[in-house]
Amino acid sequence: MERTTLFLLLSLGLVSGSIKVYEASGDDCATMFYTELFEVTLADSQSVDLNDEANYTGSCSSTGPTMTIAFTDVEVGNSTLSDVEVTITFSTTDTGYWSSETVKVSYTEDGTTTTGEGTFNSADMISQDFSYACTYTTIYDLSNSMKLELELFQLQAVNVENNKFAESYQCVNWISKGAWMGIFAGLILIITTILSIMMLMSVTTPDRFETSKSKCLIIPHEH
């Protein structure tokens, strides 16, 4: 995966105040999450961009680890959602890597709590010294007909220092798999052509010919 520095867009957004960086801390843990679009499609097909909400609380746990972003009251249409929580779980390895595993969105409406859960496997085997960033619009299908849509997001599960993202692994490579296939196929074709030309050039014109006075070639054989 291509390695890059922290999003320039993140810095610009912090200056303009148009985006939000979600920070969560706890016992022996610290996580950070940033996204330009943080839209949740509810079970009744209504959508809400949680970036529009002014207040949130963040918490994390080193066992898991997990990150929870909680909102108190969220206005959706003519109704109000309470206890809105987005929980992201991660996994870590003894060799120094982390991965995102699942995401869960829950909310309470008219006394009824609805929960949607699904896989969140975007970040896979990321070094604990790096964050993960993706410029694609990514939609995660959750249970109970819910969806989570993220765009231009960055995530760091461990080793957050000075409330800043570390250098990031990008979800987009500079050269796609199809381009690599084309490059390798082209190289094989070029090498084959060069070898063929070299072999043709190594063929020499014969400088000895048979004449009527030449001694006949006799090949002995046994009866």
PDB file of C-alpha atoms in Angstrom:
ATOM      1  CA  MET A   1       0.000   0.000   0.000  1.00  0.00           C
ATOM      2  CA  GLU A   2       1.114   3.482  -0.761  1.00  0.00           C
ATOM      3  CA  ARG A   3       2.379   5.506   2.181  1.00  0.00           C
ATOM      4  CA  THR A   4       1.635   9.182   2.413  1.00  0.00           C
ATOM      5  CA  THR A   5       1.667  12.016   4.909  1.00  0.00           C
ATOM      6  CA  LEU A   6      -1.340  13.337   6.785  1.00  0.00           C
ATOM      7  CA  PHE A   7      -4.152  14.680   4.642  1.00  0.00           C
ATOM      8  CA  LEU A   8      -3.664  18.278   3.549  1.00  0.00           C
ATOM      9  CA  LEU A   9      -7.442  18.415   3.441  1.00  0.00           C
ATOM     10  CA  LEU A  10      -7.552  17.628   7.141  1.00  0.00           C
ATOM     11  CA  SER A  11      -5.389  20.650   7.910  1.00  0.00           C
ATOM     12  CA  LEU A  12      -7.514  22.895   5.729  1.00  0.00           C
ATOM     13  CA  GLY A  13     -10.687  21.613   7.361  1.00  0.00           C
ATOM     14  CA  LEU A  14      -9.370  22.269  10.840  1.00  0.00           C
ATOM     15  CA  VAL A  15      -8.651  25.869   9.856  1.00  0.00           C
ATOM     16  CA  SER A  16     -12.089  26.410   8.345  1.00  0.00           C
ATOM     17  CA  GLY A  17     -13.892  24.471  11.072  1.00  0.00           C
ATOM     18  CA  SER A  18     -15.930  22.570   8.476  1.00  0.00           C
ATOM     19  CA  ILE A  19     -14.934  19.073   9.610  1.00  0.00           C
ATOM     20  CA  LYS A  20     -14.578  17.231  12.877  1.00  0.00           C
ATOM     21  CA  VAL A  21     -11.875  14.992  14.251  1.00  0.00           C
ATOM     22  CA  TYR A  22     -13.249  12.466  16.724  1.00  0.00           C
ATOM     23  CA  GLU A  23     -10.891  11.668  19.577  1.00  0.00           C
ATOM     24  CA  ALA A  24     -11.349   8.936  22.140  1.00  0.00           C
ATOM     25  CA  SER A  25      -9.203   8.100  25.106  1.00  0.00           C
ATOM     26  CA  GLY A  26      -9.324   5.677  27.983  1.00  0.00           C
ATOM     27  CA  ASP A  27      -7.131   3.445  30.123  1.00  0.00           C
ATOM     28  CA  ASP A  28      -4.020   2.612  28.081  1.00  0.00           C
ATOM     29  CA  CYS A  29      -5.693   3.582  24.797  1.00  0.00           C
ATOM     30  CA  ALA A  30      -6.176   6.508  22.443  1.00  0.00           C
ATOM     31  CA  THR A  31      -7.882   6.514  19.045  1.00  0.00           C
ATOM     32  CA  MET A  32      -8.663   9.119  16.394  1.00  0.00           C
ATOM     33  CA  PHE A  33     -11.163   9.182  13.560  1.00  0.00           C
ATOM     34  CA  TYR A  34     -11.821  11.791  10.882  1.00  0.00           C
ATOM     35  CA  THR A  35     -14.326  11.738   8.050  1.00  0.00           C
ATOM     36  CA  GLU A  36     -15.764  14.281   5.638  1.00  0.00           C
ATOM     37  CA  LEU A  37     -19.043  12.372   5.459  1.00  0.00           C
ATOM     38  CA  PHE A  38     -20.416  10.481   8.462  1.00  0.00           C
ATOM     39  CA  GLU A  39     -23.871   9.489   7.250  1.00  0.00           C
ATOM     40  CA  VAL A  40     -26.044   6.834   8.829  1.00  0.00           C
ATOM     41  CA  THR A  41     -29.092   5.424   7.048  1.00  0.00           C
ATOM     42  CA  LEU A  42     -31.581   4.332   9.692  1.00  0.00           C
ATOM     43  CA  ALA A  43     -33.901   1.367   9.682  1.00  0.00           C
ATOM     44  CA  ASP A  44     -36.739   3.563   8.370  1.00  0.00           C
ATOM     45  CA  SER A  45     -34.524   4.731   5.458  1.00  0.00           C
ATOM     46  CA  GLN A  46     -34.003   8.216   6.895  1.00  0.00           C
ATOM     47  CA  SER A  47     -30.436   9.523   6.750  1.00  0.00           C
ATOM     48  CA  VAL A  48     -28.468  11.729   9.103  1.00  0.00           C
ATOM     49  CA  ASP A  49     -24.940  13.114   8.814  1.00  0.00           C
ATOM     50  CA  LEU A  50     -23.468  12.844  12.288  1.00  0.00           C
ATOM     51  CA  ASN A  51     -20.816  15.430  11.380  1.00  0.00           C
ATOM     52  CA  ASP A  52     -23.589  18.021  11.701  1.00  0.00           C
ATOM     53  CA  GLU A  53     -24.021  17.233  15.386  1.00  0.00           C
ATOM     54  CA  ALA A  54     -22.275  19.701  17.655  1.00  0.00           C
ATOM     55  CA  ASN A  55     -21.543  17.543  20.696  1.00  0.00           C
ATOM     56  CA  TYR A  56     -20.153  14.070  21.098  1.00  0.00           C
ATOM     57  CA  THR A  57     -18.201  12.031  23.617  1.00  0.00           C
ATOM     58  CA  GLY A  58     -15.486   9.577  22.677  1.00  0.00           C
ATOM     59  CA  SER A  59     -14.228   6.607  24.619  1.00  0.00           C
ATOM     60  CA  CYS A  60     -12.032   3.626  23.909  1.00  0.00           C
ATOM     61  CA  SER A  61     -10.967   0.389  25.494  1.00  0.00           C
ATOM     62  CA  SER A  62      -7.590  -1.320  25.192  1.00  0.00           C
ATOM     63  CA  THR A  63      -9.262  -4.728  25.314  1.00  0.00           C
ATOM     64  CA  GLY A  64     -10.365  -5.300  21.763  1.00  0.00           C
ATOM     65  CA  PRO A  65      -9.556  -2.488  21.221  1.00  0.00           C
ATOM     66  CA  THR A  66     -12.746  -0.499  20.569  1.00  0.00           C
ATOM     67  CA  MET A  67     -13.696   3.121  19.858  1.00  0.00           C
ATOM     68  CA  THR A  68     -17.130   4.521  20.718  1.00  0.00           C
ATOM     69  CA  ILE A  69     -18.489   7.862  19.493  1.00  0.00           C
ATOM     70  CA  ALA A  70     -21.657   8.811  21.352  1.00  0.00           C
ATOM     71  CA  PHE A  71     -24.194  11.576  20.659  1.00  0.00           C
ATOM     72  CA  THR A  72     -26.988  12.632  23.000  1.00  0.00           C
ATOM     73  CA  ASP A  73     -29.911  13.911  20.918  1.00  0.00           C
ATOM     74  CA  VAL A  74     -29.937  13.785  17.118  1.00  0.00           C
ATOM     75  CA  GLU A  75     -32.738  15.435  15.154  1.00  0.00           C
ATOM     76  CA  VAL A  76     -33.986  13.409  12.177  1.00  0.00           C
ATOM     77  CA  GLY A  77     -37.016  14.829  10.416  1.00  0.00           C
ATOM     78  CA  ASN A  78     -39.768  15.288  12.986  1.00  0.00           C
ATOM     79  CA  SER A  79     -38.293  12.866  15.491  1.00  0.00           C
ATOM     80  CA  THR A  80     -35.410  12.902  17.942  1.00  0.00           C
ATOM     81  CA  LEU A  81     -32.958  10.053  18.375  1.00  0.00           C
ATOM     82  CA  SER A  82     -31.272   9.562  21.721  1.00  0.00           C
ATOM     83  CA  ASP A  83     -28.263   7.533  22.833  1.00  0.00           C
ATOM     84  CA  VAL A  84     -26.801   7.424  19.330  1.00  0.00           C
ATOM     85  CA  GLU A  85     -23.555   5.453  19.370  1.00  0.00           C
ATOM     86  CA  VAL A  86     -21.095   4.356  16.715  1.00  0.00           C
ATOM     87  CA  THR A  87     -18.694   1.672  17.934  1.00  0.00           C
ATOM     88  CA  ILE A  88     -15.719   0.454  15.897  1.00  0.00           C
ATOM     89  CA  THR A  89     -13.804  -2.626  17.006  1.00  0.00           C
ATOM     90  CA  PHE A  90     -10.225  -3.414  16.081  1.00  0.00           C
ATOM     91  CA  SER A  91      -7.794  -6.262  16.429  1.00  0.00           C
ATOM     92  CA  THR A  92      -4.065  -6.168  17.078  1.00  0.00           C
ATOM     93  CA  THR A  93      -1.252  -8.662  16.601  1.00  0.00           C
ATOM     94  CA  ASP A  94       1.848  -9.418  18.637  1.00  0.00           C
ATOM     95  CA  THR A  95       3.928  -8.552  15.572  1.00  0.00           C
ATOM     96  CA  GLY A  96       2.842  -4.886  15.636  1.00  0.00           C
ATOM     97  CA  TYR A  97      -0.165  -4.591  13.291  1.00  0.00           C
ATOM     98  CA  TRP A  98      -3.795  -3.521  13.700  1.00  0.00           C
ATOM     99  CA  SER A  99      -6.942  -4.085  11.654  1.00  0.00           C
ATOM    100  CA  SER A 100     -10.511  -2.812  11.765  1.00  0.00           C
ATOM    101  CA  GLU A 101     -13.070  -5.544  12.342  1.00  0.00           C
ATOM    102  CA  THR A 102     -16.689  -4.471  12.918  1.00  0.00           C
ATOM    103  CA  VAL A 103     -18.826  -1.360  13.240  1.00  0.00           C
ATOM    104  CA  LYS A 104     -22.040  -1.037  15.254  1.00  0.00           C
ATOM    105  CA  VAL A 105     -24.577   1.787  15.154  1.00  0.00           C
ATOM    106  CA  SER A 106     -27.298   1.988  17.802  1.00  0.00           C
ATOM    107  CA  TYR A 107     -29.954   4.564  18.671  1.00  0.00           C
ATOM    108  CA  THR A 108     -33.140   4.905  20.678  1.00  0.00           C
ATOM    109  CA  GLU A 109     -36.377   6.280  19.206  1.00  0.00           C
ATOM    110  CA  ASP A 110     -39.653   6.443  21.110  1.00  0.00           C
ATOM    111  CA  GLY A 111     -38.250   4.127  23.745  1.00  0.00           C
ATOM    112  CA  THR A 112     -37.166   1.475  21.239  1.00  0.00           C
ATOM    113  CA  THR A 113     -33.471   0.760  20.726  1.00  0.00           C
ATOM    114  CA  THR A 114     -32.328  -0.284  17.242  1.00  0.00           C
ATOM    115  CA  THR A 115     -28.892  -1.684  16.501  1.00  0.00           C
ATOM    116  CA  GLY A 116     -27.170  -2.271  13.189  1.00  0.00           C
ATOM    117  CA  GLU A 117     -23.890  -4.153  12.986  1.00  0.00           C
ATOM    118  CA  GLY A 118     -21.630  -5.151  10.129  1.00  0.00           C
ATOM    119  CA  THR A 119     -18.053  -5.772   9.060  1.00  0.00           C
ATOM    120  CA  PHE A 120     -15.615  -2.885   8.913  1.00  0.00           C
ATOM    121  CA  ASN A 121     -12.645  -4.534   7.249  1.00  0.00           C
ATOM    122  CA  SER A 122     -11.244  -1.527   5.392  1.00  0.00           C
ATOM    123  CA  ALA A 123      -8.017  -1.295   7.396  1.00  0.00           C
ATOM    124  CA  ASP A 124      -6.223  -4.614   7.177  1.00  0.00           C
ATOM    125  CA  MET A 125      -2.843  -5.333   8.780  1.00  0.00           C
ATOM    126  CA  ILE A 126      -1.733  -1.736   9.266  1.00  0.00           C
ATOM    127  CA  SER A 127       1.506  -1.111  11.131  1.00  0.00           C
ATOM    128  CA  GLN A 128       0.887   0.270  14.617  1.00  0.00           C
ATOM    129  CA  ASP A 129       3.137   3.198  13.699  1.00  0.00           C
ATOM    130  CA  PHE A 130       0.723   4.280  10.945  1.00  0.00           C
ATOM    131  CA  SER A 131      -2.850   5.382  10.480  1.00  0.00           C
ATOM    132  CA  TYR A 132      -5.213   4.340   7.673  1.00  0.00           C
ATOM    133  CA  ALA A 133      -6.771   6.747   5.162  1.00  0.00           C
ATOM    134  CA  CYS A 134      -9.151   6.339   2.239  1.00  0.00           C
ATOM    135  CA  THR A 135     -10.421   8.868  -0.289  1.00  0.00           C
ATOM    136  CA  TYR A 136     -13.174   6.624  -1.654  1.00  0.00           C
ATOM    137  CA  THR A 137     -16.808   6.875  -0.655  1.00  0.00           C
ATOM    138  CA  THR A 138     -17.346   3.649   1.275  1.00  0.00           C
ATOM    139  CA  ILE A 139     -20.747   2.239   2.220  1.00  0.00           C
ATOM    140  CA  TYR A 140     -21.034  -0.431   4.905  1.00  0.00           C
ATOM    141  CA  ASP A 141     -24.193  -2.536   5.019  1.00  0.00           C
ATOM    142  CA  LEU A 142     -25.407  -3.146   8.549  1.00  0.00           C
ATOM    143  CA  SER A 143     -28.111  -5.341   9.999  1.00  0.00           C
ATOM    144  CA  ASN A 144     -31.693  -4.054  10.356  1.00  0.00           C
ATOM    145  CA  SER A 145     -31.452  -2.455   6.891  1.00  0.00           C
ATOM    146  CA  MET A 146     -29.074   0.212   8.182  1.00  0.00           C
ATOM    147  CA  LYS A 147     -26.054   1.638   6.361  1.00  0.00           C
ATOM    148  CA  LEU A 148     -22.979   3.664   7.261  1.00  0.00           C
ATOM    149  CA  GLU A 149     -21.426   5.870   4.597  1.00  0.00           C
ATOM    150  CA  LEU A 150     -17.954   7.380   4.972  1.00  0.00           C
ATOM    151  CA  GLU A 151     -16.031   9.617   2.618  1.00  0.00           C
ATOM    152  CA  LEU A 152     -12.455  10.898   2.878  1.00  0.00           C
ATOM    153  CA  PHE A 153     -11.846   9.258   6.222  1.00  0.00           C
ATOM    154  CA  GLN A 154      -8.773   8.588   8.318  1.00  0.00           C
ATOM    155  CA  LEU A 155      -8.469   6.268  11.279  1.00  0.00           C
ATOM    156  CA  GLN A 156      -5.835   5.403  13.841  1.00  0.00           C
ATOM    157  CA  ALA A 157      -6.497   2.717  16.412  1.00  0.00           C
ATOM    158  CA  VAL A 158      -3.286   2.715  18.455  1.00  0.00           C
ATOM    159  CA  ASN A 159      -0.231   4.807  19.283  1.00  0.00           C
ATOM    160  CA  VAL A 160      -1.864   8.222  18.904  1.00  0.00           C
ATOM    161  CA  GLU A 161       0.641  10.848  20.021  1.00  0.00           C
ATOM    162  CA  ASN A 162       0.046  14.556  20.673  1.00  0.00           C
ATOM    163  CA  ASN A 163      -3.512  14.296  19.268  1.00  0.00           C
ATOM    164  CA  LYS A 164      -2.139  13.950  15.749  1.00  0.00           C
ATOM    165  CA  PHE A 165      -2.483  11.283  13.095  1.00  0.00           C
ATOM    166  CA  ALA A 166       0.635   9.377  12.158  1.00  0.00           C
ATOM    167  CA  GLU A 167       1.638   8.900   8.545  1.00  0.00           C
ATOM    168  CA  SER A 168      -1.033   6.934   6.737  1.00  0.00           C
ATOM    169  CA  TYR A 169      -1.429   3.906   4.550  1.00  0.00           C
ATOM    170  CA  GLN A 170      -3.720   4.707   1.628  1.00  0.00           C
ATOM    171  CA  CYS A 171      -6.495   2.443   0.398  1.00  0.00           C
ATOM    172  CA  VAL A 172      -5.592   3.484  -3.179  1.00  0.00           C
ATOM    173  CA  ASN A 173      -2.317   2.434  -4.778  1.00  0.00           C
ATOM    174  CA  TRP A 174      -0.594   4.620  -7.339  1.00  0.00           C
ATOM    175  CA  ILE A 175      -0.628   1.674  -9.761  1.00  0.00           C
ATOM    176  CA  SER A 176      -3.684  -0.581  -9.868  1.00  0.00           C
ATOM    177  CA  LYS A 177      -3.623  -4.359 -10.235  1.00  0.00           C
ATOM    178  CA  GLY A 178      -4.770  -4.082 -13.852  1.00  0.00           C
ATOM    179  CA  ALA A 179      -1.930  -1.680 -14.627  1.00  0.00           C
ATOM    180  CA  TRP A 180       0.604  -4.051 -13.070  1.00  0.00           C
ATOM    181  CA  MET A 181      -0.762  -6.892 -15.221  1.00  0.00           C
ATOM    182  CA  GLY A 182      -0.353  -4.747 -18.316  1.00  0.00           C
ATOM    183  CA  ILE A 183       3.204  -3.766 -17.341  1.00  0.00           C
ATOM    184  CA  PHE A 184       4.290  -7.375 -16.753  1.00  0.00           C
ATOM    185  CA  ALA A 185       2.646  -8.560 -19.985  1.00  0.00           C
ATOM    186  CA  GLY A 186       4.392  -5.756 -21.898  1.00  0.00           C
ATOM    187  CA  LEU A 187       7.764  -6.612 -20.354  1.00  0.00           C
ATOM    188  CA  ILE A 188       7.394 -10.275 -21.298  1.00  0.00           C
ATOM    189  CA  LEU A 189       6.488  -9.289 -24.871  1.00  0.00           C
ATOM    190  CA  ILE A 190       9.468  -6.914 -25.151  1.00  0.00           C
ATOM    191  CA  ILE A 191      11.935  -9.483 -23.744  1.00  0.00           C
ATOM    192  CA  THR A 192      10.606 -12.182 -26.080  1.00  0.00           C
ATOM    193  CA  THR A 193      10.923  -9.864 -29.099  1.00  0.00           C
ATOM    194  CA  ILE A 194      14.499  -8.859 -28.208  1.00  0.00           C
ATOM    195  CA  LEU A 195      15.575 -12.502 -27.741  1.00  0.00           C
ATOM    196  CA  SER A 196      13.970 -13.460 -31.045  1.00  0.00           C
ATOM    197  CA  ILE A 197      15.805 -10.672 -32.905  1.00  0.00           C
ATOM    198  CA  MET A 198      19.129 -11.623 -31.272  1.00  0.00           C
ATOM    199  CA  MET A 199      18.695 -15.260 -32.318  1.00  0.00           C
ATOM    200  CA  LEU A 200      17.886 -14.230 -35.893  1.00  0.00           C
ATOM    201  CA  MET A 201      20.939 -11.967 -36.001  1.00  0.00           C
ATOM    202  CA  SER A 202      23.163 -14.830 -34.812  1.00  0.00           C
ATOM    203  CA  VAL A 203      22.312 -16.895 -37.904  1.00  0.00           C
ATOM    204  CA  THR A 204      25.322 -16.736 -40.350  1.00  0.00           C
ATOM    205  CA  THR A 205      25.506 -17.389 -44.082  1.00  0.00           C
ATOM    206  CA  PRO A 206      27.242 -20.739 -44.894  1.00  0.00           C
ATOM    207  CA  ASP A 207      30.711 -20.244 -46.447  1.00  0.00           C
ATOM    208  CA  ARG A 208      31.325 -23.828 -47.655  1.00  0.00           C
ATOM    209  CA  PHE A 209      29.327 -25.550 -50.378  1.00  0.00           C
ATOM    210  CA  GLU A 210      29.451 -29.013 -51.988  1.00  0.00           C
ATOM    211  CA  THR A 211      30.777 -29.377 -55.528  1.00  0.00           C
ATOM    212  CA  SER A 212      30.960 -32.266 -58.001  1.00  0.00           C
ATOM    213  CA  LYS A 213      34.607 -32.814 -57.028  1.00  0.00           C
ATOM    214  CA  SER A 214      33.936 -32.890 -53.341  1.00  0.00           C
ATOM    215  CA  LYS A 215      34.261 -36.127 -51.498  1.00  0.00           C
ATOM    216  CA  CYS A 216      30.907 -37.669 -50.953  1.00  0.00           C
ATOM    217  CA  LEU A 217      29.651 -37.894 -47.447  1.00  0.00           C
ATOM    218  CA  ILE A 218      29.528 -41.540 -46.380  1.00  0.00           C
ATOM    219  CA  ILE A 219      27.527 -42.523 -43.368  1.00  0.00           C
ATOM    220  CA  PRO A 220      28.435 -46.015 -42.203  1.00  0.00           C
ATOM    221  CA  HIS A 221      25.687 -48.254 -41.041  1.00  0.00           C
ATOM    222  CA  GLU A 222      25.354 -51.776 -39.837  1.00  0.00           C
ATOM    223  CA  HIS A 223      23.283 -54.462 -41.525  1.00  0.00           C
TER     224      HIS A 223
END
